[in-house]
PDB file of C-alpha atoms in Angstrom:
ATOM      1  CA  UNK Q  23      14.436  83.857 123.463  1.00  0.00           C
ATOM      2  CA  UNK Q  24      15.090  80.194 122.981  1.00  0.00           C
ATOM      3  CA  UNK Q  25      18.214  80.049 120.888  1.00  0.00           C
ATOM      4  CA  UNK Q  26      21.419  78.476 122.887  1.00  0.00           C
ATOM      5  CA  UNK Q  27      25.021  79.479 123.240  1.00  0.00           C
ATOM      6  CA  UNK Q  28      27.594  77.152 121.988  1.00  0.00           C
ATOM      7  CA  UNK Q  29      29.321  76.941 125.288  1.00  0.00           C
ATOM      8  CA  UNK Q  30      26.635  74.873 126.484  1.00  0.00           C
ATOM      9  CA  UNK Q  31      27.923  72.352 124.133  1.00  0.00           C
ATOM     10  CA  UNK Q  32      25.998  69.245 123.120  1.00  0.00           C
ATOM     11  CA  UNK Q  33      23.748  68.983 126.119  1.00  0.00           C
ATOM     12  CA  UNK Q  34      21.212  71.548 125.550  1.00  0.00           C
ATOM     13  CA  UNK Q  35      18.063  70.490 126.868  1.00  0.00           C
ATOM     14  CA  UNK Q  36      15.273  72.684 128.354  1.00  0.00           C
ATOM     15  CA  UNK Q  37      17.733  75.087 129.985  1.00  0.00           C
ATOM     16  CA  UNK Q  38      18.309  77.346 126.815  1.00  0.00           C
ATOM     17  CA  UNK Q  39      16.642  80.644 127.964  1.00  0.00           C
ATOM     18  CA  UNK Q  40      18.209  80.464 131.188  1.00  0.00           C
ATOM     19  CA  UNK Q  41      21.835  79.534 129.993  1.00  0.00           C
ATOM     20  CA  UNK Q  42      21.746  82.326 127.426  1.00  0.00           C
ATOM     21  CA  UNK Q  43      20.195  85.027 129.689  1.00  0.00           C
ATOM     22  CA  UNK Q  44      23.159  84.079 132.313  1.00  0.00           C
ATOM     23  CA  UNK Q  45      26.067  84.396 129.762  1.00  0.00           C
ATOM     24  CA  UNK Q  46      24.416  87.321 128.457  1.00  0.00           C
ATOM     25  CA  UNK Q  47      24.595  89.123 131.672  1.00  0.00           C
ATOM     26  CA  UNK Q  48      28.058  87.949 132.516  1.00  0.00           C
ATOM     27  CA  UNK Q  49      29.309  89.566 129.135  1.00  0.00           C
ATOM     28  CA  UNK Q  50      27.574  92.716 129.914  1.00  0.00           C
ATOM     29  CA  UNK Q  51      28.933  93.130 133.302  1.00  0.00           C
ATOM     30  CA  UNK Q  52      32.629  92.053 132.125  1.00  0.00           C
ATOM     31  CA  UNK Q  53      32.601  94.525 129.296  1.00  0.00           C
ATOM     32  CA  UNK Q  54      31.107  97.551 131.818  1.00  0.00           C
ATOM     33  CA  UNK Q  55      33.528  97.118 134.577  1.00  0.00           C
ATOM     34  CA  UNK Q  56      36.626  96.729 132.199  1.00  0.00           C
ATOM     35  CA  UNK Q  57      35.631  99.752 130.327  1.00  0.00           C
ATOM     36  CA  UNK Q  58      35.224 101.833 133.720  1.00  0.00           C
ATOM     37  CA  UNK Q  59      38.699 100.347 134.646  1.00  0.00           C
ATOM     38  CA  UNK Q  60      40.478 101.221 131.294  1.00  0.00           C
ATOM     39  CA  UNK Q  61      38.828 104.733 130.999  1.00  0.00           C
ATOM     40  CA  UNK Q  62      40.020 105.733 134.528  1.00  0.00           C
ATOM     41  CA  UNK Q  63      43.607 104.495 133.894  1.00  0.00           C
ATOM     42  CA  UNK Q  64      43.609 106.417 130.656  1.00  0.00           C
ATOM     43  CA  UNK Q  65      43.192 109.655 132.572  1.00  0.00           C
ATOM     44  CA  UNK Q  66      45.865 108.626 135.017  1.00  0.00           C
ATOM     45  CA  UNK Q  67      48.186 107.890 131.941  1.00  0.00           C
ATOM     46  CA  UNK Q  68      47.393 111.063 130.167  1.00  0.00           C
ATOM     47  CA  UNK Q  69      48.373 113.221 133.317  1.00  0.00           C
ATOM     48  CA  UNK Q  70      51.397 110.935 134.072  1.00  0.00           C
ATOM     49  CA  UNK Q  71      52.433 111.596 130.419  1.00  0.00           C
ATOM     50  CA  UNK Q  72      52.202 115.094 130.499  1.00  0.00           C
ATOM     51  CA  UNK Q  73      54.172 115.243 133.783  1.00  0.00           C
ATOM     52  CA  UNK Q  74      57.053 113.114 132.901  1.00  0.00           C
ATOM     53  CA  UNK Q  75      56.947 114.660 129.392  1.00  0.00           C
ATOM     54  CA  UNK Q  76      56.808 111.073 128.068  1.00  0.00           C
ATOM     55  CA  UNK Q  77      55.561 110.572 124.491  1.00  0.00           C
ATOM     56  CA  UNK Q  78      55.563 106.962 124.918  1.00  0.00           C
ATOM     57  CA  UNK Q  79      53.023 107.162 127.615  1.00  0.00           C
ATOM     58  CA  UNK Q  80      50.955 109.655 125.738  1.00  0.00           C
ATOM     59  CA  UNK Q  81      50.716 107.411 122.584  1.00  0.00           C
ATOM     60  CA  UNK Q  82      49.854 104.281 125.039  1.00  0.00           C
ATOM     61  CA  UNK Q  83      47.155 106.365 126.427  1.00  0.00           C
ATOM     62  CA  UNK Q  84      45.938 107.313 123.166  1.00  0.00           C
ATOM     63  CA  UNK Q  85      45.689 103.361 122.580  1.00  0.00           C
ATOM     64  CA  UNK Q  86      43.867 103.191 125.792  1.00  0.00           C
ATOM     65  CA  UNK Q  87      41.436 105.671 124.664  1.00  0.00           C
ATOM     66  CA  UNK Q  88      40.589 103.616 121.393  1.00  0.00           C
ATOM     67  CA  UNK Q  89      40.252 100.543 123.927  1.00  0.00           C
ATOM     68  CA  UNK Q  90      37.913 102.448 126.079  1.00  0.00           C
ATOM     69  CA  UNK Q  91      36.024 103.487 122.960  1.00  0.00           C
ATOM     70  CA  UNK Q  92      35.954  99.657 121.841  1.00  0.00           C
ATOM     71  CA  UNK Q  93      34.699  98.510 125.217  1.00  0.00           C
ATOM     72  CA  UNK Q  94      32.082 101.004 125.426  1.00  0.00           C
ATOM     73  CA  UNK Q  95      30.899 100.302 121.846  1.00  0.00           C
ATOM     74  CA  UNK Q  96      31.005  96.718 122.653  1.00  0.00           C
ATOM     75  CA  UNK Q  97      28.711  97.167 125.765  1.00  0.00           C
ATOM     76  CA  UNK Q  98      26.315  99.469 123.720  1.00  0.00           C
ATOM     77  CA  UNK Q  99      25.990  96.638 120.975  1.00  0.00           C
ATOM     78  CA  UNK Q 100      25.183  94.104 123.606  1.00  0.00           C
ATOM     79  CA  UNK Q 101      22.621  96.672 125.161  1.00  0.00           C
ATOM     80  CA  UNK Q 102      21.253  97.501 121.693  1.00  0.00           C
ATOM     81  CA  UNK Q 103      20.880  93.879 120.905  1.00  0.00           C
ATOM     82  CA  UNK Q 104      18.515  93.431 123.681  1.00  0.00           C
ATOM     83  CA  UNK Q 105      16.042  95.861 122.005  1.00  0.00           C
ATOM     84  CA  UNK Q 106      12.678  94.129 121.192  1.00  0.00           C
ATOM     85  CA  UNK Q 107      12.100  93.261 117.500  1.00  0.00           C
ATOM     86  CA  UNK Q 108       9.748  95.735 115.556  1.00  0.00           C
ATOM     87  CA  UNK Q 109       7.710  95.314 112.306  1.00  0.00           C
ATOM     88  CA  UNK Q 110      10.879  97.200 110.314  1.00  0.00           C
ATOM     89  CA  UNK Q 111      13.731  95.452 111.970  1.00  0.00           C
ATOM     90  CA  UNK Q 112      12.536  91.731 112.200  1.00  0.00           C
ATOM     91  CA  UNK Q 113      15.725  90.545 113.942  1.00  0.00           C
ATOM     92  CA  UNK Q 114      15.855  93.579 116.244  1.00  0.00           C
ATOM     93  CA  UNK Q 115      19.457  94.919 116.627  1.00  0.00           C
ATOM     94  CA  UNK Q 116      21.382  91.636 117.063  1.00  0.00           C
ATOM     95  CA  UNK Q 117      23.512  92.326 113.913  1.00  0.00           C
ATOM     96  CA  UNK Q 118      24.860  95.542 115.705  1.00  0.00           C
ATOM     97  CA  UNK Q 119      27.020  93.262 117.699  1.00  0.00           C
ATOM     98  CA  UNK Q 120      28.819  92.060 114.465  1.00  0.00           C
ATOM     99  CA  UNK Q 121      29.100  95.679 112.876  1.00  0.00           C
ATOM    100  CA  UNK Q 122      30.747  97.000 116.418  1.00  0.00           C
ATOM    101  CA  UNK Q 123      33.059  93.887 116.288  1.00  0.00           C
ATOM    102  CA  UNK Q 124      34.220  94.915 112.539  1.00  0.00           C
ATOM    103  CA  UNK Q 125      34.534  98.538 113.653  1.00  0.00           C
ATOM    104  CA  UNK Q 126      36.822  97.200 116.478  1.00  0.00           C
ATOM    105  CA  UNK Q 127      38.623  95.220 114.136  1.00  0.00           C
ATOM    106  CA  UNK Q 128      39.353  98.127 111.666  1.00  0.00           C
ATOM    107  CA  UNK Q 129      40.299 100.277 114.690  1.00  0.00           C
ATOM    108  CA  UNK Q 130      42.803  97.801 115.767  1.00  0.00           C
ATOM    109  CA  UNK Q 131      44.386  97.792 112.377  1.00  0.00           C
ATOM    110  CA  UNK Q 132      44.296 101.652 112.187  1.00  0.00           C
ATOM    111  CA  UNK Q 133      46.101 101.896 115.572  1.00  0.00           C
ATOM    112  CA  UNK Q 134      48.901  99.736 114.649  1.00  0.00           C
ATOM    113  CA  UNK Q 135      49.418 101.449 111.414  1.00  0.00           C
ATOM    114  CA  UNK Q 136      49.825 104.627 113.404  1.00  0.00           C
ATOM    115  CA  UNK Q 137      52.280 103.119 115.875  1.00  0.00           C
ATOM    116  CA  UNK Q 138      54.520 101.735 112.529  1.00  0.00           C
ATOM    117  CA  UNK Q 139      54.380 105.472 111.293  1.00  0.00           C
ATOM    118  CA  UNK Q 140      55.108 106.916 114.949  1.00  0.00           C
ATOM    119  CA  UNK Q 141      58.113 104.547 115.505  1.00  0.00           C
ATOM    120  CA  UNK Q 142      59.445 105.218 112.024  1.00  0.00           C
ATOM    121  CA  UNK Q 143      59.786 108.715 113.230  1.00  0.00           C
ATOM    122  CA  UNK Q 144      61.486 107.932 116.358  1.00  0.00           C
ATOM    123  CA  UNK Q 145      64.090 105.675 114.734  1.00  0.00           C
ATOM    124  CA  UNK Q 146      65.512 108.775 113.429  1.00  0.00           C
ATOM    125  CA  UNK Q 147      64.828 111.212 116.422  1.00  0.00           C
ATOM    126  CA  UNK Q 148      64.485 109.349 119.653  1.00  0.00           C
ATOM    127  CA  UNK Q 149      62.641 111.607 122.021  1.00  0.00           C
ATOM    128  CA  UNK Q 150      63.933 112.332 125.485  1.00  0.00           C
ATOM    129  CA  UNK Q 151      62.009 110.216 127.991  1.00  0.00           C
ATOM    130  CA  UNK Q 152      61.911 110.409 131.912  1.00  0.00           C
ATOM    131  CA  UNK Q 153      62.476 106.743 132.509  1.00  0.00           C
ATOM    132  CA  UNK Q 154      61.416 106.516 136.088  1.00  0.00           C
ATOM    133  CA  UNK Q 155      58.122 108.062 135.759  1.00  0.00           C
ATOM    134  CA  UNK Q 156      57.585 106.112 132.607  1.00  0.00           C
ATOM    135  CA  UNK Q 157      58.415 102.680 134.582  1.00  0.00           C
ATOM    136  CA  UNK Q 158      56.235 103.762 137.561  1.00  0.00           C
ATOM    137  CA  UNK Q 159      53.085 104.261 134.997  1.00  0.00           C
ATOM    138  CA  UNK Q 160      53.691 101.491 132.752  1.00  0.00           C
ATOM    139  CA  UNK Q 161      53.846  99.140 135.666  1.00  0.00           C
ATOM    140  CA  UNK Q 162      50.249 100.338 136.922  1.00  0.00           C
ATOM    141  CA  UNK Q 163      49.070  99.957 133.467  1.00  0.00           C
ATOM    142  CA  UNK Q 164      50.140  96.304 133.436  1.00  0.00           C
ATOM    143  CA  UNK Q 165      48.346  95.644 136.658  1.00  0.00           C
ATOM    144  CA  UNK Q 166      45.249  97.585 135.484  1.00  0.00           C
ATOM    145  CA  UNK Q 167      45.323  95.500 132.113  1.00  0.00           C
ATOM    146  CA  UNK Q 168      45.790  92.219 133.789  1.00  0.00           C
ATOM    147  CA  UNK Q 169      42.730  93.124 135.997  1.00  0.00           C
ATOM    148  CA  UNK Q 170      40.772  94.008 132.586  1.00  0.00           C
ATOM    149  CA  UNK Q 171      41.698  90.988 130.906  1.00  0.00           C
ATOM    150  CA  UNK Q 172      40.994  88.723 133.763  1.00  0.00           C
ATOM    151  CA  UNK Q 173      37.300  90.307 134.104  1.00  0.00           C
ATOM    152  CA  UNK Q 174      36.675  89.855 130.376  1.00  0.00           C
ATOM    153  CA  UNK Q 175      37.724  86.276 130.556  1.00  0.00           C
ATOM    154  CA  UNK Q 176      34.701  85.598 132.677  1.00  0.00           C
ATOM    155  CA  UNK Q 177      32.630  86.646 129.573  1.00  0.00           C
ATOM    156  CA  UNK Q 178      32.533  83.942 126.796  1.00  0.00           C
ATOM    157  CA  UNK Q 179      35.199  85.308 124.884  1.00  0.00           C
ATOM    158  CA  UNK Q 180      35.726  82.232 122.650  1.00  0.00           C
ATOM    159  CA  UNK Q 181      32.255  82.377 121.284  1.00  0.00           C
ATOM    160  CA  UNK Q 182      30.997  85.820 121.571  1.00  0.00           C
ATOM    161  CA  UNK Q 183      32.806  87.753 118.825  1.00  0.00           C
ATOM    162  CA  UNK Q 184      32.303  91.316 120.728  1.00  0.00           C
ATOM    163  CA  UNK Q 185      33.703  90.096 124.104  1.00  0.00           C
ATOM    164  CA  UNK Q 186      36.568  88.534 121.907  1.00  0.00           C
ATOM    165  CA  UNK Q 187      37.566  91.598 120.414  1.00  0.00           C
ATOM    166  CA  UNK Q 188      37.169  93.570 123.418  1.00  0.00           C
ATOM    167  CA  UNK Q 189      39.583  90.929 125.017  1.00  0.00           C
ATOM    168  CA  UNK Q 190      42.156  91.243 122.159  1.00  0.00           C
ATOM    169  CA  UNK Q 191      42.191  94.947 122.905  1.00  0.00           C
ATOM    170  CA  UNK Q 192      43.153  94.719 126.119  1.00  0.00           C
ATOM    171  CA  UNK Q 193      45.659  91.819 125.351  1.00  0.00           C
ATOM    172  CA  UNK Q 194      47.310  94.366 123.050  1.00  0.00           C
ATOM    173  CA  UNK Q 195      47.396  97.195 125.833  1.00  0.00           C
ATOM    174  CA  UNK Q 196      49.036  94.388 128.208  1.00  0.00           C
ATOM    175  CA  UNK Q 197      51.675  93.823 125.458  1.00  0.00           C
ATOM    176  CA  UNK Q 198      51.996  97.653 125.053  1.00  0.00           C
ATOM    177  CA  UNK Q 199      52.746  97.894 129.062  1.00  0.00           C
ATOM    178  CA  UNK Q 200      55.039  95.168 129.048  1.00  0.00           C
ATOM    179  CA  UNK Q 201      57.008  96.824 125.875  1.00  0.00           C
ATOM    180  CA  UNK Q 202      57.106 100.169 127.723  1.00  0.00           C
ATOM    181  CA  UNK Q 203      58.306  98.491 130.956  1.00  0.00           C
ATOM    182  CA  UNK Q 204      61.157  96.797 129.124  1.00  0.00           C
ATOM    183  CA  UNK Q 205      61.850 100.075 127.186  1.00  0.00           C
ATOM    184  CA  UNK Q 206      61.959 102.315 130.266  1.00  0.00           C
ATOM    185  CA  UNK Q 207      64.409  99.819 132.059  1.00  0.00           C
ATOM    186  CA  UNK Q 208      66.646 100.029 128.692  1.00  0.00           C
ATOM    187  CA  UNK Q 209      66.653 103.575 128.816  1.00  0.00           C
ATOM    188  CA  UNK Q 210      67.212 103.585 132.535  1.00  0.00           C
ATOM    189  CA  UNK Q 211      69.942 101.513 132.580  1.00  0.00           C
ATOM    190  CA  UNK Q 212      71.790 101.881 129.267  1.00  0.00           C
ATOM    191  CA  UNK Q 213      70.544 105.142 127.910  1.00  0.00           C
ATOM    192  CA  UNK Q 214      69.239 103.136 124.935  1.00  0.00           C
ATOM    193  CA  UNK Q 215      66.446 105.315 123.743  1.00  0.00           C
ATOM    194  CA  UNK Q 216      65.966 103.335 120.591  1.00  0.00           C
ATOM    195  CA  UNK Q 217      64.331 100.718 122.870  1.00  0.00           C
ATOM    196  CA  UNK Q 218      61.234 102.694 122.773  1.00  0.00           C
ATOM    197  CA  UNK Q 219      60.307 102.556 118.864  1.00  0.00           C
ATOM    198  CA  UNK Q 220      61.641  98.970 118.728  1.00  0.00           C
ATOM    199  CA  UNK Q 221      59.157  98.022 121.442  1.00  0.00           C
ATOM    200  CA  UNK Q 222      56.257  99.727 119.793  1.00  0.00           C
ATOM    201  CA  UNK Q 223      56.903  97.873 116.447  1.00  0.00           C
ATOM    202  CA  UNK Q 224      56.596  94.447 118.157  1.00  0.00           C
ATOM    203  CA  UNK Q 225      53.484  95.340 119.833  1.00  0.00           C
ATOM    204  CA  UNK Q 226      52.197  96.748 116.492  1.00  0.00           C
ATOM    205  CA  UNK Q 227      52.777  93.461 114.891  1.00  0.00           C
ATOM    206  CA  UNK Q 228      50.522  91.583 117.413  1.00  0.00           C
ATOM    207  CA  UNK Q 229      48.017  94.330 117.152  1.00  0.00           C
ATOM    208  CA  UNK Q 230      47.564  94.195 113.526  1.00  0.00           C
ATOM    209  CA  UNK Q 231      47.363  90.386 113.403  1.00  0.00           C
ATOM    210  CA  UNK Q 232      44.539  90.305 116.073  1.00  0.00           C
ATOM    211  CA  UNK Q 233      42.731  93.273 114.140  1.00  0.00           C
ATOM    212  CA  UNK Q 234      43.076  91.385 110.854  1.00  0.00           C
ATOM    213  CA  UNK Q 235      41.374  88.209 112.387  1.00  0.00           C
ATOM    214  CA  UNK Q 236      38.487  90.034 114.039  1.00  0.00           C
ATOM    215  CA  UNK Q 237      37.740  92.045 110.947  1.00  0.00           C
ATOM    216  CA  UNK Q 238      38.016  88.955 108.660  1.00  0.00           C
ATOM    217  CA  UNK Q 239      35.572  86.905 111.194  1.00  0.00           C
ATOM    218  CA  UNK Q 240      33.009  89.712 111.427  1.00  0.00           C
ATOM    219  CA  UNK Q 241      33.048  90.413 107.645  1.00  0.00           C
ATOM    220  CA  UNK Q 242      32.342  86.739 106.948  1.00  0.00           C
ATOM    221  CA  UNK Q 243      29.129  86.960 109.127  1.00  0.00           C
ATOM    222  CA  UNK Q 244      28.318  90.393 107.384  1.00  0.00           C
ATOM    223  CA  UNK Q 245      28.776  88.580 103.930  1.00  0.00           C
ATOM    224  CA  UNK Q 246      26.280  85.862 105.336  1.00  0.00           C
ATOM    225  CA  UNK Q 247      29.071  83.328 105.196  1.00  0.00           C
ATOM    226  CA  UNK Q 248      28.580  79.753 106.404  1.00  0.00           C
ATOM    227  CA  UNK Q 249      29.285  79.432 110.050  1.00  0.00           C
ATOM    228  CA  UNK Q 250      32.762  77.880 110.441  1.00  0.00           C
ATOM    229  CA  UNK Q 251      31.816  75.288 113.059  1.00  0.00           C
ATOM    230  CA  UNK Q 252      28.779  74.041 110.707  1.00  0.00           C
ATOM    231  CA  UNK Q 253      29.910  71.894 107.673  1.00  0.00           C
ATOM    232  CA  UNK Q 254      27.334  72.728 105.009  1.00  0.00           C
ATOM    233  CA  UNK Q 255      28.043  69.569 103.180  1.00  0.00           C
ATOM    234  CA  UNK Q 256      27.364  67.372 106.514  1.00  0.00           C
ATOM    235  CA  UNK Q 257      24.102  69.256 106.829  1.00  0.00           C
ATOM    236  CA  UNK Q 258      23.264  68.382 103.118  1.00  0.00           C
ATOM    237  CA  UNK Q 259      23.937  64.739 103.682  1.00  0.00           C
ATOM    238  CA  UNK Q 260      22.173  64.485 106.859  1.00  0.00           C
ATOM    239  CA  UNK Q 261      19.153  65.839 105.541  1.00  0.00           C
ATOM    240  CA  UNK Q 262      19.300  63.834 102.211  1.00  0.00           C
ATOM    241  CA  UNK Q 263      19.550  60.670 104.189  1.00  0.00           C
ATOM    242  CA  UNK Q 264      15.808  61.106 105.719  1.00  0.00           C
ATOM    243  CA  UNK Q 265      13.769  58.066 104.267  1.00  0.00           C
ATOM    244  CA  UNK Q 266      11.549  59.252 101.305  1.00  0.00           C
ATOM    245  CA  UNK Q 267      13.727  62.260 100.673  1.00  0.00           C
ATOM    246  CA  UNK Q 268      15.091  62.553  96.932  1.00  0.00           C
ATOM    247  CA  UNK Q 269      17.166  65.740  97.454  1.00  0.00           C
ATOM    248  CA  UNK Q 270      18.070  68.812  99.038  1.00  0.00           C
ATOM    249  CA  UNK Q 271      18.839  72.193  97.363  1.00  0.00           C
ATOM    250  CA  UNK Q 272      18.759  75.886  97.699  1.00  0.00           C
ATOM    251  CA  UNK Q 273      20.794  75.331 101.184  1.00  0.00           C
ATOM    252  CA  UNK Q 274      21.756  78.326 103.033  1.00  0.00           C
ATOM    253  CA  UNK Q 275      23.336  78.565 106.418  1.00  0.00           C
ATOM    254  CA  UNK Q 276      24.264  81.846 107.756  1.00  0.00           C
ATOM    255  CA  UNK Q 277      24.739  83.937 111.274  1.00  0.00           C
ATOM    256  CA  UNK Q 278      22.743  86.622 112.388  1.00  0.00           C
ATOM    257  CA  UNK Q 279      24.981  87.197 115.522  1.00  0.00           C
ATOM    258  CA  UNK Q 280      27.302  85.355 117.687  1.00  0.00           C
ATOM    259  CA  UNK Q 281      25.764  81.882 118.630  1.00  0.00           C
ATOM    260  CA  UNK Q 282      22.484  82.380 116.487  1.00  0.00           C
ATOM    261  CA  UNK Q 283      22.938  80.464 113.209  1.00  0.00           C
ATOM    262  CA  UNK Q 284      19.896  80.317 110.642  1.00  0.00           C
ATOM    263  CA  UNK Q 285      19.409  78.048 107.734  1.00  0.00           C
ATOM    264  CA  UNK Q 286      16.810  77.743 104.722  1.00  0.00           C
ATOM    265  CA  UNK Q 287      16.862  75.094 102.262  1.00  0.00           C
ATOM    266  CA  UNK Q 288      14.260  73.281  99.681  1.00  0.00           C
ATOM    267  CA  UNK Q 289      13.775  69.569 100.480  1.00  0.00           C
ATOM    268  CA  UNK Q 290      12.209  67.272  97.479  1.00  0.00           C
ATOM    269  CA  UNK Q 291      10.361  64.279  98.639  1.00  0.00           C
ATOM    270  CA  UNK Q 292       8.922  61.248  96.699  1.00  0.00           C
ATOM    271  CA  UNK Q 293       5.356  61.328  96.171  1.00  0.00           C
ATOM    272  CA  UNK Q 294       4.410  58.646  99.011  1.00  0.00           C
ATOM    273  CA  UNK Q 295       6.096  60.790 101.515  1.00  0.00           C
ATOM    274  CA  UNK Q 296       4.299  62.827 104.072  1.00  0.00           C
ATOM    275  CA  UNK Q 297       5.147  66.863 104.155  1.00  0.00           C
ATOM    276  CA  UNK Q 298       5.095  67.054 107.741  1.00  0.00           C
ATOM    277  CA  UNK Q 299       6.963  63.893 108.849  1.00  0.00           C
ATOM    278  CA  UNK Q 300       9.810  64.887 106.684  1.00  0.00           C
ATOM    279  CA  UNK Q 301       9.641  68.412 108.126  1.00  0.00           C
ATOM    280  CA  UNK Q 302       9.588  67.331 111.672  1.00  0.00           C
ATOM    281  CA  UNK Q 303      12.606  64.765 110.960  1.00  0.00           C
ATOM    282  CA  UNK Q 304      14.408  67.616 109.403  1.00  0.00           C
ATOM    283  CA  UNK Q 305      14.046  70.203 112.138  1.00  0.00           C
ATOM    284  CA  UNK Q 306      15.005  67.724 114.769  1.00  0.00           C
ATOM    285  CA  UNK Q 307      18.266  66.645 112.765  1.00  0.00           C
ATOM    286  CA  UNK Q 308      19.360  70.497 112.513  1.00  0.00           C
ATOM    287  CA  UNK Q 309      18.669  70.850 116.285  1.00  0.00           C
ATOM    288  CA  UNK Q 310      20.033  67.900 117.562  1.00  0.00           C
ATOM    289  CA  UNK Q 311      23.174  67.353 115.475  1.00  0.00           C
ATOM    290  CA  UNK Q 312      23.842  71.017 114.160  1.00  0.00           C
ATOM    291  CA  UNK Q 313      22.425  73.083 116.941  1.00  0.00           C
ATOM    292  CA  UNK Q 314      20.531  75.313 114.451  1.00  0.00           C
ATOM    293  CA  UNK Q 315      17.317  76.561 116.183  1.00  0.00           C
ATOM    294  CA  UNK Q 316      15.819  78.576 113.330  1.00  0.00           C
ATOM    295  CA  UNK Q 317      15.362  77.147 110.029  1.00  0.00           C
ATOM    296  CA  UNK Q 318      13.023  77.749 107.231  1.00  0.00           C
ATOM    297  CA  UNK Q 319      12.274  74.428 105.056  1.00  0.00           C
ATOM    298  CA  UNK Q 320      10.366  74.411 101.638  1.00  0.00           C
ATOM    299  CA  UNK Q 321       9.168  70.961 100.909  1.00  0.00           C
ATOM    300  CA  UNK Q 322       8.367  69.799  97.618  1.00  0.00           C
ATOM    301  CA  UNK Q 323       7.001  66.918  95.884  1.00  0.00           C
ATOM    302  CA  UNK Q 324       9.172  65.519  93.353  1.00  0.00           C
ATOM    303  CA  UNK Q 325       6.421  65.042  90.474  1.00  0.00           C
ATOM    304  CA  UNK Q 326       5.682  68.847  90.616  1.00  0.00           C
ATOM    305  CA  UNK Q 327       9.233  70.234  91.204  1.00  0.00           C
ATOM    306  CA  UNK Q 328      10.400  73.353  92.664  1.00  0.00           C
ATOM    307  CA  UNK Q 329       7.598  76.006  92.287  1.00  0.00           C
ATOM    308  CA  UNK Q 330      10.081  78.802  91.544  1.00  0.00           C
ATOM    309  CA  UNK Q 331       8.737  81.240  88.994  1.00  0.00           C
ATOM    310  CA  UNK Q 332      11.907  80.904  87.070  1.00  0.00           C
ATOM    311  CA  UNK Q 333      11.797  77.379  86.386  1.00  0.00           C
ATOM    312  CA  UNK Q 334      14.389  75.424  88.492  1.00  0.00           C
ATOM    313  CA  UNK Q 335      16.239  76.835  91.528  1.00  0.00           C
ATOM    314  CA  UNK Q 336      19.909  76.206  92.101  1.00  0.00           C
TER     315      UNK Q 336
END
């Protein structure tokens, strides 16, 4: 697999395969260890929630459950993405990573809507909470989430949509723990039970924002949208500037999965131009300037025109 990763920046020479493999392995390890950590603490929180009769902890455990599911799903997506390509699935399962990210984003939105609903109920009838037990467990939860976030930061969370959505899940949990700690202290010292739903609403707002972002980004990829880091107009201009090129049309750039952009286009050349020379220059420009490794270019002579069965193409 020769495609590079963006975190290797502009100096991508002959180490593509190695660099890619390395970040892939670290992503997998990060997702698996944070999954185990979150899933284990979720069990602790469920037991703690039942023992202290705390609804806040139980609903936080529900949040952790969705986190564990999201992390497990992300890990599974990367494992599945490694499967070999087949005759039927020519890109293998690489796109599953994006589908998993979309599902994670939608899960975040559903969780925050549920928190809004729960909080609304609690404003009118704040439940009895054992604040000491709540404080102890939420402090432990914060520590667990800090460790999980730290583990996920070792993956390439800036470029890999999947690691990023898992990271946002854990971040939401971390804020949830901080909210629970503050609420527990307020209940403990002031008997202010309404602190619990207020903290939940603040956290839910943050969760819905990140959920919306991950969903929007993954839908953009699923809709074959042009990658945000590539300016399609710049690509068109760069290709048009190649000597003896008359024009560039039917240009499409889309993304298979994180860090895997692909391009297809038609290039019209004047009659004196040599097909293979123009093709080689185009591939070099796409590789060197735009980091596009996979491209399909149809070169046409201006005199004959575009050989589309429908006359002209766009």
